[in-house]
């Protein structure tokens, strides 16, 4: 997996304000999304901690709730001024995420609560069917 990270980050020699790639809708793909985000943000000279957590949650949701067998999800990172925009697009447009309050003893269901706590703004954009994009923005300043 480390070789994949090196190859993906070595493709463009100069920093770019956009980074986008397709990843398999698997737990491995979600983990790779987080690792590639960290590598790309380090290349851009930006902090990684908050963005890494946001990507981990959004990618985990995409492979858990947005997975269609044989279809990938897309991770996109964009810089707009002092704001990092993270987008995760999957192919289950009919399943829009909703923030919930899980029971205290529940083992899951807190992902969007974390996104809400970490991001300055977040939301969902319905794309051309069957896709949807869940996005989050965080200030770098």
CSV table of N, CA and C in Angstrom, one decimal:
chain,number,residue,atom,x,y,z
A,1,UNK,N,0.8,-1.2,0.0
A,1,UNK,CA,0.0,0.0,0.0
A,1,UNK,C,0.9,1.2,0.0
A,2,UNK,N,2.0,1.2,0.7
A,2,UNK,CA,2.9,2.4,0.7
A,2,UNK,C,3.3,2.8,-0.7
A,3,UNK,N,3.6,1.8,-1.6
A,3,UNK,CA,4.0,2.1,-2.9
A,3,UNK,C,2.9,2.8,-3.7
A,4,UNK,N,1.6,2.4,-3.4
A,4,UNK,CA,0.5,3.1,-4.1
A,4,UNK,C,0.5,4.6,-3.7
A,5,UNK,N,0.8,4.9,-2.4
A,5,UNK,CA,0.8,6.3,-1.9
A,5,UNK,C,1.9,7.0,-2.6
A,6,UNK,N,3.0,6.5,-2.7
A,6,UNK,CA,4.2,7.1,-3.3
A,6,UNK,C,3.8,7.4,-4.8
A,7,UNK,N,3.3,6.4,-5.5
A,7,UNK,CA,3.0,6.6,-6.9
A,7,UNK,C,1.9,7.7,-7.1
A,8,UNK,N,0.9,7.7,-6.3
A,8,UNK,CA,-0.2,8.6,-6.5
A,8,UNK,C,0.2,10.0,-6.2
A,9,UNK,N,1.1,10.2,-5.2
A,9,UNK,CA,1.5,11.5,-4.8
A,9,UNK,C,2.7,12.0,-5.7
A,10,UNK,N,3.4,11.1,-6.4
A,10,UNK,CA,4.5,11.5,-7.2
A,10,UNK,C,4.1,11.9,-8.6
A,11,UNK,N,2.8,11.8,-8.9
A,11,UNK,CA,2.4,12.1,-10.3
A,11,UNK,C,2.6,13.5,-10.7
A,12,UNK,N,2.3,14.5,-9.9
A,12,UNK,CA,2.4,15.9,-10.3
A,12,UNK,C,3.5,16.5,-9.4
A,13,UNK,N,4.6,17.0,-10.1
A,13,UNK,CA,5.7,17.5,-9.3
A,13,UNK,C,5.5,18.9,-8.7
A,14,UNK,N,4.5,19.6,-9.1
A,14,UNK,CA,4.2,20.9,-8.4
A,14,UNK,C,2.9,20.9,-7.7
A,15,UNK,N,2.8,21.6,-6.6
A,15,UNK,CA,1.5,21.6,-5.8
A,15,UNK,C,0.4,22.1,-6.7
A,16,UNK,N,-0.8,21.5,-6.5
A,16,UNK,CA,-2.0,21.8,-7.2
A,16,UNK,C,-3.1,22.1,-6.2
A,17,UNK,N,-4.0,23.0,-6.5
A,17,UNK,CA,-5.0,23.3,-5.6
A,17,UNK,C,-6.1,22.3,-5.6
A,18,UNK,N,-6.0,21.2,-6.4
A,18,UNK,CA,-7.0,20.2,-6.5
A,18,UNK,C,-6.4,18.8,-6.5
A,19,UNK,N,-7.0,17.9,-5.9
A,19,UNK,CA,-6.6,16.5,-5.9
A,19,UNK,C,-7.8,15.6,-6.0
A,20,UNK,N,-7.9,14.7,-6.9
A,20,UNK,CA,-9.1,13.9,-7.0
A,20,UNK,C,-8.7,12.5,-7.6
A,21,UNK,N,-9.3,11.5,-7.0
A,21,UNK,CA,-9.1,10.1,-7.5
A,21,UNK,C,-10.2,9.2,-7.1
A,22,UNK,N,-10.4,8.1,-7.9
A,22,UNK,CA,-11.3,7.1,-7.6
A,22,UNK,C,-10.7,6.0,-6.7
A,23,UNK,N,-11.5,5.5,-5.7
A,23,UNK,CA,-11.0,4.5,-4.8
A,23,UNK,C,-12.0,3.4,-4.7
A,24,UNK,N,-11.6,2.2,-4.5
A,24,UNK,CA,-12.6,1.1,-4.4
A,24,UNK,C,-13.5,1.3,-3.1
A,25,UNK,N,-14.7,0.9,-3.3
A,25,UNK,CA,-15.7,1.0,-2.2
A,25,UNK,C,-15.5,-0.1,-1.2
A,26,UNK,N,-14.3,-0.1,-0.6
A,26,UNK,CA,-14.0,-1.2,0.4
A,26,UNK,C,-13.4,-0.5,1.6
A,27,UNK,N,-13.2,-1.2,2.7
A,27,UNK,CA,-12.5,-0.6,3.9
A,27,UNK,C,-11.1,-0.2,3.5
A,28,UNK,N,-10.5,-1.0,2.7
A,28,UNK,CA,-9.1,-0.7,2.2
A,28,UNK,C,-9.1,0.6,1.4
A,29,UNK,N,-10.1,0.8,0.6
A,29,UNK,CA,-10.2,2.1,-0.1
A,29,UNK,C,-10.4,3.3,0.8
A,30,UNK,N,-11.2,3.1,1.8
A,30,UNK,CA,-11.5,4.2,2.8
A,30,UNK,C,-10.2,4.5,3.5
A,31,UNK,N,-9.4,3.5,3.9
A,31,UNK,CA,-8.2,3.7,4.6
A,31,UNK,C,-7.2,4.4,3.7
A,32,UNK,N,-7.1,4.0,2.4
A,32,UNK,CA,-6.2,4.6,1.5
A,32,UNK,C,-6.6,6.1,1.2
A,33,UNK,N,-7.9,6.4,1.3
A,33,UNK,CA,-8.4,7.8,1.1
A,33,UNK,C,-7.7,8.6,2.2
A,34,UNK,N,-7.8,8.1,3.4
A,34,UNK,CA,-7.2,8.9,4.6
A,34,UNK,C,-5.7,9.1,4.4
A,35,UNK,N,-5.0,8.0,4.0
A,35,UNK,CA,-3.5,8.0,3.9
A,35,UNK,C,-3.1,8.9,2.7
A,36,UNK,N,-3.8,8.9,1.6
A,36,UNK,CA,-3.5,9.7,0.5
A,36,UNK,C,-3.8,11.2,0.8
A,37,UNK,N,-4.8,11.5,1.6
A,37,UNK,CA,-5.1,12.8,2.0
A,37,UNK,C,-4.0,13.4,2.9
A,38,UNK,N,-3.5,12.6,3.8
A,38,UNK,CA,-2.4,13.0,4.6
A,38,UNK,C,-1.2,13.3,3.8
A,39,UNK,N,-0.9,12.4,2.8
A,39,UNK,CA,0.3,12.6,2.0
A,39,UNK,C,0.2,13.9,1.1
A,40,UNK,N,-1.0,14.1,0.5
A,40,UNK,CA,-1.2,15.2,-0.3
A,40,UNK,C,-1.2,16.5,0.5
A,41,UNK,N,-1.8,16.6,1.6
A,41,UNK,CA,-1.7,17.8,2.5
A,41,UNK,C,-0.3,18.1,2.9
A,42,UNK,N,0.5,17.1,3.2
A,42,UNK,CA,1.9,17.3,3.5
A,42,UNK,C,2.6,17.9,2.4
A,43,UNK,N,2.3,17.4,1.1
A,43,UNK,CA,2.9,18.0,-0.1
A,43,UNK,C,2.6,19.4,-0.2
A,44,UNK,N,1.4,19.8,0.1
A,44,UNK,CA,0.9,21.2,0.0
A,44,UNK,C,1.4,22.0,1.2
A,45,UNK,N,2.0,21.4,2.2
A,45,UNK,CA,2.5,22.1,3.4
A,45,UNK,C,1.4,22.5,4.3
A,46,UNK,N,0.3,21.7,4.4
A,46,UNK,CA,-0.9,22.0,5.2
A,46,UNK,C,-1.0,21.1,6.4
A,47,UNK,N,-1.7,21.5,7.4
A,47,UNK,CA,-2.0,20.6,8.5
A,47,UNK,C,-2.8,19.4,8.1
A,48,UNK,N,-2.6,18.2,8.7
A,48,UNK,CA,-3.3,17.0,8.3
A,48,UNK,C,-4.4,16.5,9.3
A,49,UNK,N,-4.3,16.8,10.5
A,49,UNK,CA,-5.1,16.1,11.5
A,49,UNK,C,-6.6,16.3,11.3
A,50,UNK,N,-7.1,17.4,11.2
A,50,UNK,CA,-8.6,17.6,11.1
A,50,UNK,C,-9.1,17.0,9.8
A,51,UNK,N,-8.4,17.3,8.7
A,51,UNK,CA,-8.8,16.8,7.4
A,51,UNK,C,-8.7,15.3,7.3
A,52,UNK,N,-7.7,14.7,8.0
A,52,UNK,CA,-7.6,13.3,8.0
A,52,UNK,C,-8.8,12.6,8.7
A,53,UNK,N,-9.2,13.2,9.8
A,53,UNK,CA,-10.4,12.7,10.5
A,53,UNK,C,-11.7,12.9,9.6
A,54,UNK,N,-11.8,14.0,9.0
A,54,UNK,CA,-13.0,14.2,8.1
A,54,UNK,C,-13.0,13.2,7.0
A,55,UNK,N,-11.9,13.0,6.3
A,55,UNK,CA,-11.9,12.1,5.2
A,55,UNK,C,-12.1,10.7,5.7
A,56,UNK,N,-11.6,10.3,6.9
A,56,UNK,CA,-11.8,9.0,7.4
A,56,UNK,C,-13.3,8.7,7.6
A,57,UNK,N,-14.0,9.7,8.2
A,57,UNK,CA,-15.5,9.5,8.4
A,57,UNK,C,-16.3,9.5,7.1
A,58,UNK,N,-16.0,10.5,6.2
A,58,UNK,CA,-16.8,10.5,5.0
A,58,UNK,C,-16.5,9.3,4.1
A,59,UNK,N,-15.3,8.8,4.0
A,59,UNK,CA,-14.9,7.7,3.2
A,59,UNK,C,-15.6,6.4,3.9
A,60,UNK,N,-15.5,6.3,5.2
A,60,UNK,CA,-16.1,5.2,5.9
A,60,UNK,C,-17.6,5.1,5.6
A,61,UNK,N,-18.3,6.3,5.6
A,61,UNK,CA,-19.7,6.3,5.3
A,61,UNK,C,-20.0,5.9,3.8
A,62,UNK,N,-19.1,6.4,2.9
A,62,UNK,CA,-19.3,6.0,1.5
A,62,UNK,C,-19.2,4.5,1.3
A,63,UNK,N,-18.3,3.9,2.0
A,63,UNK,CA,-18.1,2.4,1.7
A,63,UNK,C,-19.1,1.6,2.5
A,64,UNK,N,-19.6,2.2,3.6
A,64,UNK,CA,-20.6,1.5,4.4
A,64,UNK,C,-22.0,1.7,3.9
A,65,UNK,N,-22.4,2.9,3.7
A,65,UNK,CA,-23.8,3.3,3.3
A,65,UNK,C,-24.0,3.6,1.9
A,66,UNK,N,-22.9,3.9,1.2
A,66,UNK,CA,-23.0,4.4,-0.2
A,66,UNK,C,-22.5,3.4,-1.2
A,67,UNK,N,-22.2,2.2,-0.8
A,67,UNK,CA,-21.5,1.2,-1.6
A,67,UNK,C,-22.5,0.5,-2.6
A,68,UNK,N,-22.1,0.4,-3.8
A,68,UNK,CA,-22.7,-0.4,-4.8
A,68,UNK,C,-21.6,-1.3,-5.3
A,69,UNK,N,-21.8,-2.6,-5.3
A,69,UNK,CA,-20.7,-3.5,-5.7
A,69,UNK,C,-20.3,-3.2,-7.1
A,70,UNK,N,-18.9,-3.1,-7.3
A,70,UNK,CA,-18.4,-2.8,-8.6
A,70,UNK,C,-18.2,-1.4,-8.9
A,71,UNK,N,-18.7,-0.5,-8.0
A,71,UNK,CA,-18.6,0.9,-8.2
A,71,UNK,C,-17.7,1.6,-7.2
A,72,UNK,N,-16.9,2.5,-7.7
A,72,UNK,CA,-15.9,3.2,-6.8
A,72,UNK,C,-16.5,4.4,-6.2
A,73,UNK,N,-15.8,5.0,-5.2
A,73,UNK,CA,-16.1,6.3,-4.7
A,73,UNK,C,-15.0,7.3,-5.1
A,74,UNK,N,-15.3,8.6,-5.1
A,74,UNK,CA,-14.4,9.6,-5.5
A,74,UNK,C,-14.0,10.5,-4.3
A,75,UNK,N,-12.8,10.7,-4.1
A,75,UNK,CA,-12.3,11.6,-3.1
A,75,UNK,C,-11.7,12.8,-3.8
A,76,UNK,N,-12.2,14.0,-3.4
A,76,UNK,CA,-11.6,15.3,-4.0
A,76,UNK,C,-11.3,16.2,-2.9
A,77,UNK,N,-10.1,16.8,-3.0
A,77,UNK,CA,-9.6,17.8,-2.1
A,77,UNK,C,-9.4,19.1,-2.9
A,78,UNK,N,-9.9,20.2,-2.5
A,78,UNK,CA,-9.7,21.5,-3.2
A,78,UNK,C,-9.3,22.6,-2.2
A,79,UNK,N,-8.4,23.4,-2.6
A,79,UNK,CA,-8.1,24.6,-1.8
A,79,UNK,C,-8.7,25.8,-2.5
A,80,UNK,N,-9.4,26.5,-1.6
A,80,UNK,CA,-10.0,27.8,-2.1
A,80,UNK,C,-9.6,28.8,-1.0
A,81,UNK,N,-8.6,29.6,-1.3
A,81,UNK,CA,-8.1,30.5,-0.4
A,81,UNK,C,-7.5,29.8,0.8
A,82,UNK,N,-8.0,30.1,2.0
A,82,UNK,CA,-7.6,29.5,3.2
A,82,UNK,C,-8.5,28.4,3.7
A,83,UNK,N,-9.3,27.8,2.7
A,83,UNK,CA,-10.3,26.8,3.1
A,83,UNK,C,-10.0,25.5,2.3
A,84,UNK,N,-10.0,24.4,3.0
A,84,UNK,CA,-9.9,23.1,2.4
A,84,UNK,C,-11.3,22.5,2.2
A,85,UNK,N,-11.6,22.1,1.0
A,85,UNK,CA,-12.9,21.5,0.8
A,85,UNK,C,-12.7,20.0,0.5
A,86,UNK,N,-13.3,19.2,1.2
A,86,UNK,CA,-13.2,17.7,1.0
A,86,UNK,C,-14.6,17.2,0.5
A,87,UNK,N,-14.5,16.5,-0.6
A,87,UNK,CA,-15.7,15.9,-1.2
A,87,UNK,C,-15.6,14.4,-1.3
A,88,UNK,N,-16.6,13.6,-1.0
A,88,UNK,CA,-16.6,12.2,-1.2
A,88,UNK,C,-17.9,11.9,-1.9
A,89,UNK,N,-17.8,11.3,-3.1
A,89,UNK,CA,-18.9,11.0,-4.0
A,89,UNK,C,-19.1,9.5,-4.1
A,90,UNK,N,-20.3,9.1,-3.8
A,90,UNK,CA,-20.6,7.6,-4.0
A,90,UNK,C,-21.8,7.5,-4.9
A,91,UNK,N,-22.1,6.2,-5.2
A,91,UNK,CA,-23.2,6.0,-6.2
A,91,UNK,C,-24.5,5.5,-5.6
A,92,UNK,N,-24.8,5.9,-4.4
A,92,UNK,CA,-26.1,5.6,-3.7
A,92,UNK,C,-26.8,6.9,-3.5
A,93,UNK,N,-27.2,7.6,-4.5
A,93,UNK,CA,-27.8,8.9,-4.4
A,93,UNK,C,-29.1,8.9,-3.7
A,94,UNK,N,-29.8,7.7,-3.6
A,94,UNK,CA,-31.1,7.6,-3.0
A,94,UNK,C,-30.9,7.5,-1.5
A,95,UNK,N,-29.7,7.4,-1.0
A,95,UNK,CA,-29.5,7.2,0.5
A,95,UNK,C,-28.7,8.5,1.0
A,96,UNK,N,-29.4,9.5,1.3
A,96,UNK,CA,-28.8,10.7,1.8
A,96,UNK,C,-28.5,10.6,3.3
A,97,UNK,N,-27.3,11.1,3.7
A,97,UNK,CA,-27.0,11.0,5.1
A,97,UNK,C,-27.8,12.0,6.0
A,98,UNK,N,-28.0,11.5,7.2
A,98,UNK,CA,-28.7,12.4,8.1
A,98,UNK,C,-28.0,12.2,9.5
A,99,UNK,N,-27.8,13.3,10.1
A,99,UNK,CA,-27.2,13.3,11.4
A,99,UNK,C,-28.2,12.8,12.5
A,100,UNK,N,-27.7,11.8,13.3
A,100,UNK,CA,-28.5,11.2,14.3
A,100,UNK,C,-27.9,11.2,15.6
A,101,UNK,N,-28.7,11.0,16.6
A,101,UNK,CA,-28.1,10.9,18.0
A,101,UNK,C,-28.3,9.4,18.3
A,102,UNK,N,-27.2,8.6,18.3
A,102,UNK,CA,-27.3,7.2,18.6
A,102,UNK,C,-27.4,7.0,20.1
A,103,UNK,N,-27.9,5.9,20.5
A,103,UNK,CA,-28.0,5.5,21.9
A,103,UNK,C,-26.6,5.5,22.5
A,104,UNK,N,-26.5,5.8,23.8
A,104,UNK,CA,-25.2,5.9,24.4
A,104,UNK,C,-24.4,4.6,24.2
A,105,UNK,N,-25.0,3.4,24.2
A,105,UNK,CA,-24.3,2.2,24.1
A,105,UNK,C,-24.2,1.7,22.6
A,106,UNK,N,-24.6,2.5,21.7
A,106,UNK,CA,-24.5,2.1,20.2
A,106,UNK,C,-23.0,2.1,19.8
A,107,UNK,N,-22.7,1.1,19.0
A,107,UNK,CA,-21.3,1.0,18.5
A,107,UNK,C,-21.0,1.8,17.3
A,108,UNK,N,-22.0,2.3,16.6
A,108,UNK,CA,-21.8,3.1,15.4
A,108,UNK,C,-22.9,4.3,15.4
A,109,UNK,N,-22.8,5.1,14.3
A,109,UNK,CA,-23.8,6.1,14.2
A,109,UNK,C,-23.3,7.5,14.6
A,110,UNK,N,-22.0,7.7,14.9
A,110,UNK,CA,-21.5,9.0,15.3
A,110,UNK,C,-20.7,9.7,14.3
A,111,UNK,N,-20.6,9.1,13.1
A,111,UNK,CA,-19.7,9.7,12.1
A,111,UNK,C,-20.0,11.1,11.7
A,112,UNK,N,-21.3,11.4,11.4
A,112,UNK,CA,-21.7,12.7,11.0
A,112,UNK,C,-21.7,13.7,12.2
A,113,UNK,N,-21.8,13.2,13.4
A,113,UNK,CA,-21.6,14.1,14.6
A,113,UNK,C,-20.2,14.6,14.6
A,114,UNK,N,-19.2,13.7,14.3
A,114,UNK,CA,-17.8,14.0,14.3
A,114,UNK,C,-17.6,15.0,13.2
A,115,UNK,N,-18.1,14.8,12.0
A,115,UNK,CA,-18.0,15.7,10.9
A,115,UNK,C,-18.5,17.1,11.2
A,116,UNK,N,-19.7,17.1,11.9
A,116,UNK,CA,-20.3,18.3,12.3
A,116,UNK,C,-19.4,19.1,13.3
A,117,UNK,N,-18.8,18.4,14.2
A,117,UNK,CA,-17.9,19.0,15.2
A,117,UNK,C,-16.6,19.5,14.6
A,118,UNK,N,-16.1,18.8,13.6
A,118,UNK,CA,-14.7,19.1,13.1
A,118,UNK,C,-14.8,20.1,11.9
A,119,UNK,N,-15.8,20.1,11.1
A,119,UNK,CA,-15.9,20.9,9.9
A,119,UNK,C,-16.5,22.3,10.2
A,120,UNK,N,-16.0,23.3,9.5
A,120,UNK,CA,-16.7,24.6,9.6
A,120,UNK,C,-18.1,24.6,9.0
A,121,UNK,N,-18.2,23.9,7.9
A,121,UNK,CA,-19.4,23.7,7.2
A,121,UNK,C,-19.4,22.3,6.5
A,122,UNK,N,-20.6,21.7,6.4
A,122,UNK,CA,-20.7,20.4,5.6
A,122,UNK,C,-22.1,20.3,5.1
A,123,UNK,N,-22.2,19.4,4.1
A,123,UNK,CA,-23.5,19.2,3.5
A,123,UNK,C,-23.5,18.1,2.5
A,124,UNK,N,-24.6,18.0,1.8
A,124,UNK,CA,-24.8,17.0,0.8
A,124,UNK,C,-25.2,17.6,-0.5
A,125,UNK,N,-24.7,17.2,-1.6
A,125,UNK,CA,-25.1,17.7,-2.9
A,125,UNK,C,-25.5,16.5,-3.7
A,126,UNK,N,-26.8,16.6,-4.2
A,126,UNK,CA,-27.3,15.5,-5.0
A,126,UNK,C,-26.7,15.7,-6.4
A,127,UNK,N,-26.0,14.8,-6.9
A,127,UNK,CA,-25.4,14.9,-8.3
A,127,UNK,C,-26.3,14.1,-9.3
A,128,UNK,N,-25.8,14.1,-10.5
A,128,UNK,CA,-26.5,13.4,-11.5
A,128,UNK,C,-26.7,12.0,-11.1
A,129,UNK,N,-28.0,11.5,-11.0
A,129,UNK,CA,-28.3,10.2,-10.5
A,129,UNK,C,-27.5,9.2,-11.2
A,130,UNK,N,-26.9,8.2,-10.4
A,130,UNK,CA,-27.3,7.9,-9.1
A,130,UNK,C,-26.3,8.4,-8.0
A,131,UNK,N,-25.6,9.4,-8.2
A,131,UNK,CA,-24.5,9.9,-7.3
A,131,UNK,C,-25.0,10.9,-6.3
A,132,UNK,N,-24.2,11.0,-5.2
A,132,UNK,CA,-24.3,12.1,-4.3
A,132,UNK,C,-22.9,12.4,-3.8
A,133,UNK,N,-22.8,13.6,-3.4
A,133,UNK,CA,-21.5,14.1,-2.8
A,133,UNK,C,-21.7,14.6,-1.4
A,134,UNK,N,-21.0,14.1,-0.5
A,134,UNK,CA,-21.0,14.7,0.9
A,134,UNK,C,-19.7,15.5,1.0
A,135,UNK,N,-19.8,16.7,1.4
A,135,UNK,CA,-18.6,17.6,1.4
A,135,UNK,C,-18.5,18.2,2.8
A,136,UNK,N,-17.3,18.6,3.1
A,136,UNK,CA,-17.0,19.3,4.3
A,136,UNK,C,-15.9,20.3,4.1
A,137,UNK,N,-16.0,21.4,4.7
A,137,UNK,CA,-15.0,22.5,4.6
A,137,UNK,C,-14.4,22.8,5.9
A,138,UNK,N,-13.0,23.1,5.9
A,138,UNK,CA,-12.4,23.5,7.2
A,138,UNK,C,-11.4,24.6,6.8
A,139,UNK,N,-11.3,25.6,7.7
A,139,UNK,CA,-10.5,26.7,7.5
A,139,UNK,C,-9.0,26.3,7.9
A,140,UNK,N,-8.1,26.8,7.1
A,140,UNK,CA,-6.7,26.5,7.4
A,140,UNK,C,-6.0,27.6,8.1
A,141,UNK,N,-6.7,28.8,8.2
A,141,UNK,CA,-6.1,29.9,8.8
A,141,UNK,C,-6.2,30.0,10.3
